[in-house]
């Protein structure tokens, strides 16, 4: 068989076998292996390794896309010095993902701007890299969806899809109170995940105030019971990172800016008190 004909056939087979990296690199790898005097098994081994790595990378990209993070954040860009109240050791342990095998939950609790969503996203992003299926929701977004799905009789389908996920992020519990139907549907999600799917919940509310969001003491009690049975709690009680950053940026304006920052902080605190 002539060289061109065998190359054409080989390329056809590699396509059929869905080996895109081999297809792209078999010729250049042959040049490298010839110059390294590598034997045939080594050539095949190097190609197989490339194919596998690329396949894992593509799968991780698909999982990140399917998770629907609003913004991707990783631990590399998190400054622990700026938020010394966060238990760094626990964050690093959770990044390894063993809590997911044990179906444990994580609660991030603290004021606005203290990096809760950042850390929740970084943990969930790491889970995607480790081969886990993840889904990110803001609590309000999820409740709106649940109400819509119920209306369209699509709820069971939605729950079936969620069952395939190993980690669900529920971001911003407590910013907007749920109505009765919304609270029950939210409870249903938490209840179905119990000991089956891990949850990461972020909130600005201490437990005592959860009843205000859920609207019912009975439901809040049952939700907390399930959520907190196997839980890791990360507390952030420092200053807002955003506020701190803007203070640094606008420093020359001195007193006027300080006054604005104090007003902003007070209004954030008030929002959180609600
Ligand atoms: P929260 O969810 O607690 O309100 P976010 O995680 O949304 O806060 O943080 C607000 C912004 O500040 C985001 O852009 C986030 O990346 C950034 N941020 C917060 N804390 C830190 C930190 N310690 N290091 C780096 N960036 C941070
Ligand atoms: Mg947030």
Coordinates of C-alpha atoms and ligand atoms in Angstrom, one line a residue:
X1 CA 0.0 0.0 0.0
X2 CA 1.4 3.4 -0.8
X3 CA 2.2 5.8 2.0
X4 CA -0.6 8.3 1.1
X5 CA -3.2 5.5 0.7
X6 CA -2.3 4.0 4.1
X7 CA -2.4 7.4 5.8
X8 CA -5.8 8.2 4.3
X9 CA -7.1 4.8 5.5
X10 CA -5.6 5.3 9.0
X11 CA -7.1 8.8 9.3
X12 CA -10.5 7.3 8.3
X13 CA -10.2 4.6 11.0
X14 CA -9.1 7.0 13.7
X15 CA -12.1 9.2 12.9
X16 CA -14.4 6.1 13.0
X17 CA -12.8 5.1 16.3
X18 CA -13.3 8.7 17.7
X19 CA -9.6 9.3 18.5
X20 CA -9.2 12.9 17.5
X21 CA -5.9 13.5 19.3
X22 CA -4.3 10.4 17.7
X23 CA -5.6 11.7 14.4
X24 CA -4.1 15.1 14.9
X25 CA -0.8 13.9 16.4
X26 CA 0.1 10.5 14.9
X27 CA 2.4 12.0 12.3
X28 CA 4.2 14.5 14.4
X29 CA 4.6 12.0 17.2
X30 CA 6.2 9.6 14.7
X31 CA 8.8 12.2 13.9
X32 CA 9.5 12.8 17.6
X33 CA 9.7 9.0 18.3
X34 CA 12.0 8.4 15.4
X35 CA 14.4 11.1 16.6
X36 CA 14.2 9.7 20.2
X37 CA 14.7 6.1 18.8
X38 CA 11.6 5.1 20.7
X39 CA 10.2 1.6 19.9
X40 CA 6.7 0.9 18.5
X41 CA 5.1 0.2 21.9
X42 CA 6.5 3.6 23.2
X43 CA 5.1 5.4 20.2
X44 CA 1.6 3.8 20.8
X45 CA 1.9 4.5 24.5
X46 CA 2.7 8.2 24.0
X47 CA -0.3 8.6 21.6
X48 CA -2.6 6.7 23.9
X49 CA -1.6 8.9 26.9
X50 CA -2.3 12.1 24.8
X51 CA -5.6 10.8 23.7
X52 CA -6.6 9.9 27.3
X53 CA -5.5 13.3 28.7
X54 CA -7.4 15.2 26.0
X55 CA -10.5 13.1 26.6
X56 CA -10.4 13.8 30.3
X57 CA -9.9 17.5 29.7
X58 CA -12.8 17.7 27.2
X59 CA -15.1 15.8 29.7
X60 CA -14.1 18.2 32.5
X61 CA -15.0 21.1 30.2
X62 CA -18.3 19.6 29.5
X63 CA -19.0 19.1 33.2
X64 CA -18.1 22.7 33.9
X65 CA -20.5 23.9 31.1
X66 CA -23.2 21.6 32.4
X67 CA -22.8 23.0 35.9
X68 CA -23.8 26.5 34.7
X69 CA -21.6 28.6 37.0
X70 CA -22.5 32.2 36.7
X71 CA -18.8 33.1 36.8
X72 CA -15.9 30.6 37.1
X73 CA -13.8 31.1 40.2
X74 CA -11.0 29.0 41.5
X75 CA -9.1 28.8 44.7
X76 CA -5.9 30.2 43.1
X77 CA -7.5 33.7 42.9
X78 CA -8.8 33.5 46.5
X79 CA -6.8 35.6 49.0
X80 CA -7.1 33.9 52.4
X81 CA -5.2 36.8 54.0
X82 CA -8.1 39.2 53.0
X83 CA -10.6 36.9 54.8
X84 CA -8.8 35.5 57.8
X85 CA -12.0 34.3 59.4
X86 CA -12.2 31.5 56.8
X87 CA -10.9 28.1 57.9
X88 CA -8.2 27.7 55.2
X89 CA -7.3 24.2 56.3
X90 CA -10.9 23.0 56.0
X91 CA -11.2 24.7 52.5
X92 CA -8.1 22.8 51.3
X93 CA -9.4 19.5 52.7
X94 CA -12.7 20.0 51.0
X95 CA -11.0 20.8 47.7
X96 CA -9.8 17.2 47.6
X97 CA -13.5 16.2 47.3
X98 CA -13.6 13.3 49.7
X99 CA -16.7 14.8 51.4
X100 CA -18.5 14.1 48.1
X101 CA -17.9 10.4 48.3
X102 CA -19.3 10.5 51.8
X103 CA -22.3 12.6 50.6
X104 CA -21.6 15.3 53.1
X105 CA -22.7 18.9 52.8
X106 CA -21.0 22.3 53.1
X107 CA -22.5 25.5 54.5
X108 CA -20.8 28.8 53.8
X109 CA -22.2 31.4 56.1
X110 CA -21.3 35.1 56.5
X111 CA -21.9 38.7 55.4
X112 CA -22.2 39.9 51.8
X113 CA -19.0 40.1 49.8
X114 CA -17.0 37.8 52.0
X115 CA -16.2 35.3 49.3
X116 CA -18.9 32.7 49.9
X117 CA -20.0 32.4 46.3
X118 CA -16.3 32.5 45.2
X119 CA -15.5 29.5 47.5
X120 CA -18.6 27.6 46.6
X121 CA -17.8 27.9 42.9
X122 CA -14.1 27.0 43.5
X123 CA -15.2 23.8 45.4
X124 CA -17.7 22.9 42.7
X125 CA -15.3 23.6 39.9
X126 CA -12.7 21.3 41.6
X127 CA -15.4 18.6 41.8
X128 CA -16.0 18.9 38.0
X129 CA -12.2 18.5 37.4
X130 CA -12.4 15.3 39.6
X131 CA -15.0 13.8 37.4
X132 CA -18.1 14.7 39.3
X133 CA -21.3 16.1 37.8
X134 CA -22.3 19.4 39.4
X135 CA -25.2 21.8 39.1
X136 CA -25.1 25.4 40.4
X137 CA -28.3 27.3 41.3
X138 CA -29.1 30.6 43.0
X139 CA -31.8 29.7 45.5
X140 CA -34.2 32.3 43.9
X141 CA -33.4 30.9 40.4
X142 CA -34.1 27.4 41.5
X143 CA -37.3 28.3 43.2
X144 CA -38.5 30.1 40.1
X145 CA -37.7 27.1 38.0
X146 CA -39.4 24.7 40.4
X147 CA -42.6 26.7 40.3
X148 CA -42.5 26.8 36.5
X149 CA -41.8 23.1 36.2
X150 CA -44.6 22.3 38.5
X151 CA -46.9 24.5 36.4
X152 CA -45.8 22.6 33.2
X153 CA -45.9 19.2 34.9
X154 CA -42.1 18.8 34.4
X155 CA -41.1 18.5 38.0
X156 CA -40.5 14.8 38.0
X157 CA -38.3 15.1 35.0
X158 CA -36.3 17.9 36.6
X159 CA -35.8 15.8 39.7
X160 CA -34.7 12.8 37.7
X161 CA -32.1 14.9 36.0
X162 CA -30.9 16.2 39.3
X163 CA -30.5 12.7 40.6
X164 CA -27.7 12.2 38.1
X165 CA -25.7 15.0 39.8
X166 CA -23.2 14.4 42.6
X167 CA -23.1 18.0 43.9
X168 CA -25.7 20.8 43.9
X169 CA -24.7 24.3 44.9
X170 CA -27.5 26.4 46.4
X171 CA -26.2 30.0 46.4
X172 CA -27.7 32.8 48.4
X173 CA -30.2 31.2 50.6
X174 CA -32.0 34.0 52.5
X175 CA -31.7 37.0 50.2
X176 CA -35.3 36.8 49.2
X177 CA -38.0 34.9 51.2
X178 CA -39.8 32.1 49.4
X179 CA -43.6 31.9 49.2
X180 CA -45.2 28.8 50.7
X181 CA -45.2 26.7 47.5
X182 CA -41.6 27.8 46.7
X183 CA -40.4 26.8 50.2
X184 CA -42.1 23.4 49.9
X185 CA -40.5 22.8 46.5
X186 CA -37.1 23.9 47.8
X187 CA -37.5 21.6 50.8
X188 CA -38.3 18.8 48.4
X189 CA -35.0 19.2 46.6
X190 CA -33.0 19.2 49.8
X191 CA -35.0 16.2 51.1
X192 CA -34.4 14.2 47.9
X193 CA -30.6 14.8 48.1
X194 CA -30.4 13.6 51.7
X195 CA -27.5 11.1 51.9
X196 CA -27.5 10.8 48.1
X197 CA -26.1 14.0 46.7
X198 CA -23.9 16.6 48.4
X199 CA -25.1 20.2 48.8
X200 CA -23.1 23.4 49.1
X201 CA -25.3 26.1 50.5
X202 CA -24.3 29.7 50.9
X203 CA -26.2 32.1 53.1
X204 CA -26.0 35.4 54.9
X205 CA -28.5 34.3 57.5
X206 CA -27.8 32.6 60.9
X207 CA -29.8 29.5 61.4
X208 CA -32.3 31.3 63.8
X209 CA -33.5 33.4 60.9
X210 CA -34.0 30.6 58.3
X211 CA -37.7 30.4 59.3
X212 CA -38.2 33.9 57.9
X213 CA -37.1 32.6 54.5
X214 CA -38.9 29.3 54.5
X215 CA -42.0 30.8 56.1
X216 CA -42.7 27.8 58.4
X217 CA -41.0 26.5 61.5
X218 CA -41.8 22.9 60.7
X219 CA -40.3 23.1 57.2
X220 CA -37.2 24.9 58.4
X221 CA -36.7 22.4 61.2
X222 CA -37.0 19.5 58.8
X223 CA -34.7 21.2 56.2
X224 CA -32.0 22.0 58.8
X225 CA -32.2 18.5 60.1
X226 CA -31.4 17.0 56.8
X227 CA -28.9 19.6 55.7
X228 CA -26.9 19.6 58.9
X229 CA -26.8 15.9 59.6
X230 CA -23.4 15.6 57.8
X231 CA -22.1 19.1 57.4
X232 CA -18.9 21.1 57.2
X233 CA -19.4 24.8 58.2
X234 CA -17.3 27.6 56.8
X235 CA -17.9 30.9 58.5
X236 CA -16.8 34.2 57.0
X237 CA -17.3 37.2 59.3
X238 CA -14.8 39.7 57.9
X239 CA -15.2 42.8 55.9
X240 CA -16.6 42.7 52.3
X241 CA -13.9 42.1 49.8
X242 CA -15.5 44.4 47.3
X243 CA -15.8 47.3 49.8
X244 CA -12.1 46.8 50.8
X245 CA -11.0 46.8 47.1
X246 CA -12.9 50.0 46.3
X247 CA -11.5 51.7 49.4
X248 CA -8.0 51.0 48.2
X249 CA -8.8 52.3 44.7
X250 CA -10.4 55.5 45.8
X251 CA -8.1 56.2 48.7
X252 CA -7.0 59.8 47.6
X253 CA -10.5 61.1 48.0
X254 CA -10.2 60.4 51.7
X255 CA -12.9 61.4 54.1
X256 CA -15.7 61.7 51.5
X257 CA -15.1 58.1 50.4
X258 CA -14.8 56.8 53.9
X259 CA -18.2 58.3 54.6
X260 CA -19.7 56.6 51.5
X261 CA -18.1 53.3 52.5
X262 CA -19.6 53.5 56.0
X263 CA -23.1 54.3 54.4
X264 CA -22.6 51.3 52.1
X265 CA -21.6 49.0 54.9
X266 CA -24.5 50.1 57.1
X267 CA -27.0 49.5 54.3
X268 CA -25.5 46.1 53.7
X269 CA -25.8 45.3 57.4
X270 CA -29.4 46.4 57.4
X271 CA -30.2 44.3 54.4
X272 CA -28.6 41.4 56.2
X273 CA -30.6 42.1 59.3
X274 CA -33.9 41.8 57.4
Ligands
LIG1 P1 -20.4 36.7 48.8 O1 -21.0 35.5 48.0 O2 -20.0 36.3 50.1 O3 -21.4 37.8 48.8 P2 -18.5 36.8 46.6 O4 -17.9 35.5 46.6 O5 -19.6 37.1 45.6 O6 -19.1 37.2 48.0 O7 -17.4 37.9 46.5 C1 -17.5 39.2 46.0 C2 -16.4 39.5 45.0 O8 -15.2 39.6 45.7 C3 -16.2 38.3 44.0 O9 -15.7 38.9 42.8 C4 -15.1 37.5 44.6 O10 -14.3 36.8 43.6 C5 -14.3 38.5 45.4 N1 -13.7 38.0 46.6 C6 -14.3 37.9 47.8 N2 -13.4 37.5 48.7 C7 -12.3 37.3 48.1 C8 -11.0 36.9 48.6 N3 -10.7 36.6 49.9 N4 -10.0 36.8 47.6 C9 -10.2 37.2 46.4 N5 -11.4 37.6 45.9 C10 -12.4 37.7 46.7
LIG2 MG1 -22.8 35.3 47.0

